[in-house]
Amino acid sequence: MFAAVAEAGGINKAARHLNTVQSNVTQRIRLLEQELGLPLFHRHSRGVTLTGAGAELLPYAQKIGHLIAEAKRAATDGPVPAGRLCLGSLETTTALRLPPILTAYAGTYGEVDIELRTGTTAELLDAVLGRRIEGAFVAGPLDHPELAAETIVTERLVLVTEPKIASFDHFAAAARGREVKIIVFRAGCSYREIFERFLAGRGLGPIRRLELGTLDGIIGCVGAGIGVTLLPRAVAAAGAARGQIALHEIAMPEMRVETLFVRRRDAFVSSALARFIDCAKARGGAAADPAAVPMATARAAKRAARGG
Amino acid sequence: MFAAVAEAGGINKAARHLNTVQSNVTQRIRLLEQELGLPLFHRHSRGVTLTGAGAELLPYAQKIGHLIAEAKRAATDGPVPAGRLCLGSLETTTALRLPPILTAYAGTYGEVDIELRTGTTAELLDAVLGRRIEGAFVAGPLDHPELAAETIVTERLVLVTEPKIASFDHFAAAARGREVKIIVFRAGCSYREIFERFLAGRGLGPIRRLELGTLDGIIGCVGAGIGVTLLPRAVAAAGAARGQIALHEIAMPEMRVETLFVRRRDAFVSSALARFIDCAKARGGAAADPAAVPMATARAAKRAARGG
DNA sequence: TCTAGTTATCTCTAATTCAGATAACATCGT
DNA sequence: ACGATGTTATCTGAATTAGAGATAACTAGA
């Protein structure tokens, strides 16, 4: 309750947030101050601010609160995954990599309710650090002392064009000085940033953007010559094998991107989360291919994508 | 309360330890189990033992308990040292090094109640790790991830004999095959172990031991030819300067001993403890010399000891 | 001056905690 | 076999505490 008041900046706001009334919060803060023998807040007309002693106490209160919540989770967690699992993922990863992972996981562990939110790498890392989600797929590389990361897949981005473009040089020649339309998943997609920097560095452009929500939509539009895109090779390979699109390797280090799964190092790993990470590592390489039936054929789809 | 029951191994014992009655503890454990929806203990006629879920919960409960205690200390701790300071020290250190530190500290910070317990290095480390004391003087070297250590003094042990023994070789010649009487502070004194290993390694002995509780007692006995001892050079130097005893250097790495002050790395450092560490580092080199008046002359005593 | 925001305090009810007494059970030693 | 001694579970009434509402007092800003 003390932590809630400190974080809300006022007893009233904290009371609303705690689903109780102001008088109650006031009383209990008063009792706490009495027990410690010193004031924890300065009261003024716009709320409260911490005193020195209060500032000393706050990190302990927060840690204690987190530990209590985590203790409950750890104690009630059984060997068989169950309960709610809150995860985060990049838009791109959600569309390209998550479907086979989720279908396999949901099929095996039906007792788990998965809650997924999408965001940028920065947003997701913040959510993980703030314990709002248990883990997230983000773009690497990453080095943070409080986070544990596992590489799910390392992929090579290739330029995807309509089939009649024979090589990257053809594309560059055609695009020089002319408008380039790029097709991306959504704003904030990390591939898009890489793509735009790449084009700008080559003096290609200006750029126009077209946003599409599905992988086959993007491949279809690219195949029809509406624009170009940047996709992991394995993801686009099936389309290329069907002659729908053409792939062009780009020899730049930025074209190697890795997808990581991150979680707080000090947080409890529920069995639901542990099995999810297993699942993600096992099936991370398999892309969502519209032609592939999810469950049993995920492995076959992966082989096909690589071979093609 | 849960943690107390788990640690005591029974509800009854825990109740006594918590200054309450058994029915109360039973009730609250029952409520906790009800809240979590699973049993935490197996009940049997000799008390209780943890279930799997209980074992998961215990470390959290302990951590939470420690954090609550520490939060109180951190919040109520002011910039001016006050309250109780629980420390530990080796017997030898207590006798040789602590007096000037304690008198200086007690003189400056009169509001602090110091509680001191003595023990071996292993006992003291265990007490620090178990949070029963805030810090302790122990013998180095030490490498433990949960402990922070500061070197208080590095000293060189010398053989102390009656004045008429001219050199170590004289002593060795006289002692070979004959009984050697060594004078030590108490069983468990780390100097004693070093000394006995050293004598055994040289084939000297057999050994007889005489225990004395004070430094000047030891020096007096050695001076009277009753036996020999091993002391830090700085400690024995004043006696040697007065011609009471003779010192003999021994060129062995084991004769370098360091005294460390250790504390838990993750524990809150009260201002009382912080100032004590300052004080110990500043005055750690000064030995307790019976001729020196503690307070103001501690520095002078140190100079004299070094110079002699 | 009035309004909208804040915290402090009082009061009454409901919930919880506490301590004691008792019951039920197992273990050990005679 | 039986009692002594230990254990936990349960019931009960008193004491304590938490909870919610109403009101007061205060401040900043319009």
XYZ file of C-alpha atoms in Angstrom, chain A residues 28-293:
266
model
C -2.606 2.655 7.163
C 0.107 4.994 6.002
C -0.280 6.773 9.318
C 0.109 3.491 11.178
C 3.182 2.608 9.180
C 4.735 5.985 9.900
C 3.886 5.530 13.556
C 5.467 2.082 13.625
C 8.667 3.373 12.063
C 8.596 6.531 14.141
C 9.134 8.912 11.252
C 7.180 10.494 8.392
C 7.355 8.796 5.014
C 5.544 11.431 2.958
C 5.295 15.170 2.714
C 1.625 16.028 2.379
C 0.574 18.912 0.218
C -2.455 19.962 -1.708
C -1.509 18.126 -4.857
C -0.856 14.800 -3.222
C 2.180 13.442 -1.418
C 5.895 13.213 -2.079
C 8.404 10.938 -0.421
C 10.578 12.050 2.462
C 14.149 10.833 2.687
C 13.146 7.876 4.818
C 10.295 7.137 2.433
C 12.681 7.103 -0.483
C 14.851 4.629 1.405
C 11.865 2.425 2.031
C 10.329 2.449 -1.437
C 12.695 0.021 -3.192
C 12.246 -2.454 -0.357
C 8.472 -2.142 -0.534
C 8.515 -2.717 -4.261
C 10.798 -5.701 -3.974
C 8.614 -7.174 -1.261
C 5.504 -6.673 -3.357
C 7.073 -8.364 -6.343
C 8.303 -11.227 -4.213
C 4.871 -11.813 -2.723
C 3.292 -11.937 -6.155
C 6.010 -14.212 -7.402
C 5.818 -16.465 -4.365
C 2.156 -17.093 -5.085
C 2.908 -17.939 -8.658
C 5.786 -20.218 -7.719
C 3.790 -22.053 -5.072
C 0.696 -22.594 -7.185
C 2.680 -23.556 -10.257
C 2.549 -27.266 -10.901
C 4.561 -29.473 -13.215
C 1.808 -29.324 -15.810
C 1.548 -25.918 -17.510
C -1.646 -24.058 -16.665
C -2.939 -20.591 -15.954
C -2.323 -17.356 -17.748
C 0.861 -16.767 -19.700
C 1.470 -13.127 -20.667
C 3.876 -12.684 -23.523
C 4.968 -10.007 -25.957
C 6.155 -10.144 -29.492
C 7.222 -7.947 -32.377
C 4.605 -7.481 -35.068
C 6.810 -9.174 -37.574
C 7.600 -12.114 -35.373
C 3.942 -12.459 -34.495
C 3.032 -12.774 -38.124
C 5.965 -14.829 -39.341
C 7.113 -17.046 -36.524
C 4.467 -17.257 -33.878
C 1.670 -19.182 -35.584
C 3.418 -22.564 -35.659
C 4.767 -22.058 -32.151
C 1.403 -21.058 -30.758
C -0.590 -23.756 -32.461
C 1.816 -26.430 -31.318
C 1.922 -25.058 -27.781
C -1.809 -24.531 -27.493
C -2.396 -28.020 -28.835
C -0.128 -29.653 -26.285
C -0.943 -27.504 -23.267
C -4.601 -26.678 -23.502
C -4.819 -25.473 -19.898
C -2.770 -22.374 -20.593
C -4.420 -19.084 -21.505
C -1.998 -17.152 -23.612
C -2.214 -13.395 -23.607
C -0.128 -11.709 -26.275
C 0.648 -8.086 -26.812
C 2.724 -6.636 -29.623
C 5.083 -3.697 -29.600
C 8.515 -2.509 -30.581
C 11.652 -4.031 -29.084
C 12.009 -1.087 -26.720
C 8.396 -1.286 -25.566
C 8.600 -5.014 -25.040
C 11.830 -4.833 -23.076
C 10.257 -2.203 -20.876
C 7.215 -4.396 -20.323
C 9.396 -7.346 -19.370
C 11.498 -5.256 -17.001
C 8.313 -3.816 -15.477
C 6.987 -7.359 -14.989
C 3.887 -6.590 -17.032
C 4.663 -9.574 -19.270
C 6.642 -12.710 -18.485
C 8.695 -12.737 -21.644
C 8.881 -11.424 -25.180
C 10.273 -11.987 -28.626
C 12.515 -9.065 -29.543
C 15.173 -8.244 -32.100
C 18.775 -8.869 -31.115
C 21.455 -8.174 -30.225
C 20.849 -7.470 -26.579
C 22.969 -7.139 -23.479
C 21.180 -6.308 -20.280
C 22.202 -7.588 -16.849
C 18.630 -8.147 -15.639
C 17.456 -9.995 -18.715
C 18.053 -13.558 -19.813
C 17.856 -14.041 -23.565
C 17.676 -17.122 -25.726
C 18.210 -17.072 -29.450
C 15.146 -18.423 -31.205
C 16.260 -18.027 -34.780
C 18.987 -16.248 -36.705
C 17.850 -15.345 -40.163
C 19.135 -13.693 -43.268
C 16.998 -11.009 -44.870
C 16.712 -11.033 -48.641
C 15.231 -8.545 -51.030
C 11.954 -9.868 -52.446
C 10.767 -8.641 -55.878
C 8.479 -9.705 -58.702
C 9.871 -12.711 -60.587
C 10.957 -10.840 -63.710
C 13.627 -8.889 -61.877
C 16.674 -11.046 -62.521
C 19.154 -9.708 -59.990
C 19.771 -7.101 -57.354
C 21.643 -4.992 -59.928
C 18.587 -4.968 -62.177
C 16.507 -3.735 -59.268
C 19.034 -1.077 -58.333
C 19.278 0.168 -61.896
C 15.506 0.317 -62.260
C 15.032 1.996 -58.915
C 17.719 4.633 -59.122
C 16.137 8.034 -59.046
C 12.695 6.550 -59.249
C 10.133 6.067 -56.509
C 10.463 2.762 -54.612
C 7.367 1.253 -53.045
C 8.130 -0.978 -50.074
C 5.614 -3.297 -48.528
C 5.870 -3.810 -44.783
C 3.902 -5.333 -41.976
C 3.299 -2.254 -39.893
C 5.001 0.852 -38.590
C 7.711 -0.055 -36.098
C 8.600 -3.243 -37.894
C 12.314 -3.646 -37.437
C 12.781 -5.030 -40.929
C 11.355 -1.817 -42.288
C 13.933 0.310 -40.518
C 16.716 -1.851 -41.823
C 15.226 -1.692 -45.306
C 14.870 2.068 -45.345
C 18.369 2.649 -44.038
C 19.678 0.282 -46.653
C 17.883 2.019 -49.524
C 18.867 5.455 -48.301
C 22.487 4.339 -48.022
C 22.448 3.253 -51.674
C 20.897 6.477 -52.824
C 17.726 4.685 -53.878
C 14.345 6.219 -53.409
C 12.314 8.224 -52.601
C 10.362 5.647 -50.608
C 6.637 5.029 -50.506
C 5.234 2.577 -48.018
C 2.403 0.125 -48.237
C 1.315 -1.666 -45.093
C -0.194 -5.117 -45.202
C -1.181 -7.371 -42.369
C -0.525 -10.831 -43.734
C 2.449 -12.626 -45.139
C 0.680 -13.999 -48.199
C -0.766 -10.576 -48.869
C 2.726 -9.128 -48.962
C 4.032 -11.918 -51.157
C 1.072 -11.574 -53.469
C 1.565 -7.842 -53.896
C 5.282 -8.197 -54.438
C 4.644 -10.946 -56.993
C 2.232 -8.644 -58.818
C 4.927 -6.032 -59.113
C 3.286 -3.530 -56.780
C 6.401 -3.129 -54.661
C 9.332 -4.864 -53.014
C 9.993 -6.042 -49.509
C 12.608 -7.490 -47.208
C 11.927 -10.872 -45.659
C 13.810 -13.680 -43.991
C 15.010 -16.084 -46.646
C 13.339 -19.080 -45.082
C 10.021 -17.271 -44.933
C 10.065 -16.209 -48.570
C 11.593 -19.403 -49.932
C 8.310 -21.237 -50.446
C 6.937 -18.407 -52.578
C 10.109 -18.312 -54.599
C 9.936 -22.053 -55.177
C 6.507 -21.584 -56.670
C 7.908 -18.965 -59.044
C 5.715 -16.324 -57.420
C 8.553 -14.038 -56.413
C 12.315 -13.622 -56.812
C 14.840 -13.423 -53.969
C 18.043 -11.401 -54.066
C 20.811 -11.839 -51.522
C 22.281 -8.680 -50.070
C 25.771 -9.040 -48.623
C 25.587 -6.748 -45.625
C 25.972 -7.550 -41.946
C 22.741 -5.712 -41.134
C 20.896 -8.360 -43.101
C 21.602 -10.893 -40.413
C 18.914 -10.439 -37.792
C 18.310 -12.584 -34.782
C 15.118 -13.037 -32.866
C 15.539 -13.508 -29.123
C 13.191 -14.552 -26.401
C 13.864 -12.488 -23.281
C 12.657 -12.768 -19.711
C 13.653 -11.227 -16.395
C 16.569 -13.125 -14.992
C 15.262 -12.882 -11.422
C 11.656 -13.775 -12.167
C 10.144 -17.156 -11.506
C 9.931 -19.340 -14.610
C 6.559 -21.052 -14.513
C 6.309 -24.444 -16.099
C 3.970 -22.848 -18.655
C 6.741 -20.446 -19.605
C 9.465 -23.056 -19.528
C 7.558 -25.315 -21.922
C 6.794 -22.317 -24.129
C 10.488 -21.507 -24.426
C 11.210 -25.141 -25.266
C 8.527 -24.984 -27.895
C 9.774 -21.705 -29.340
C 13.331 -22.978 -29.595
C 12.201 -26.191 -31.238
C 9.867 -24.608 -33.735
C 11.324 -21.124 -34.048
C 12.835 -21.908 -37.407
C 9.541 -22.847 -38.976
C 7.821 -19.960 -40.701
C 4.102 -19.532 -41.047
C 3.442 -20.857 -44.504
C -0.110 -20.521 -45.723
C 0.240 -23.859 -47.506
C 1.287 -25.728 -44.395
C -1.195 -27.277 -42.015
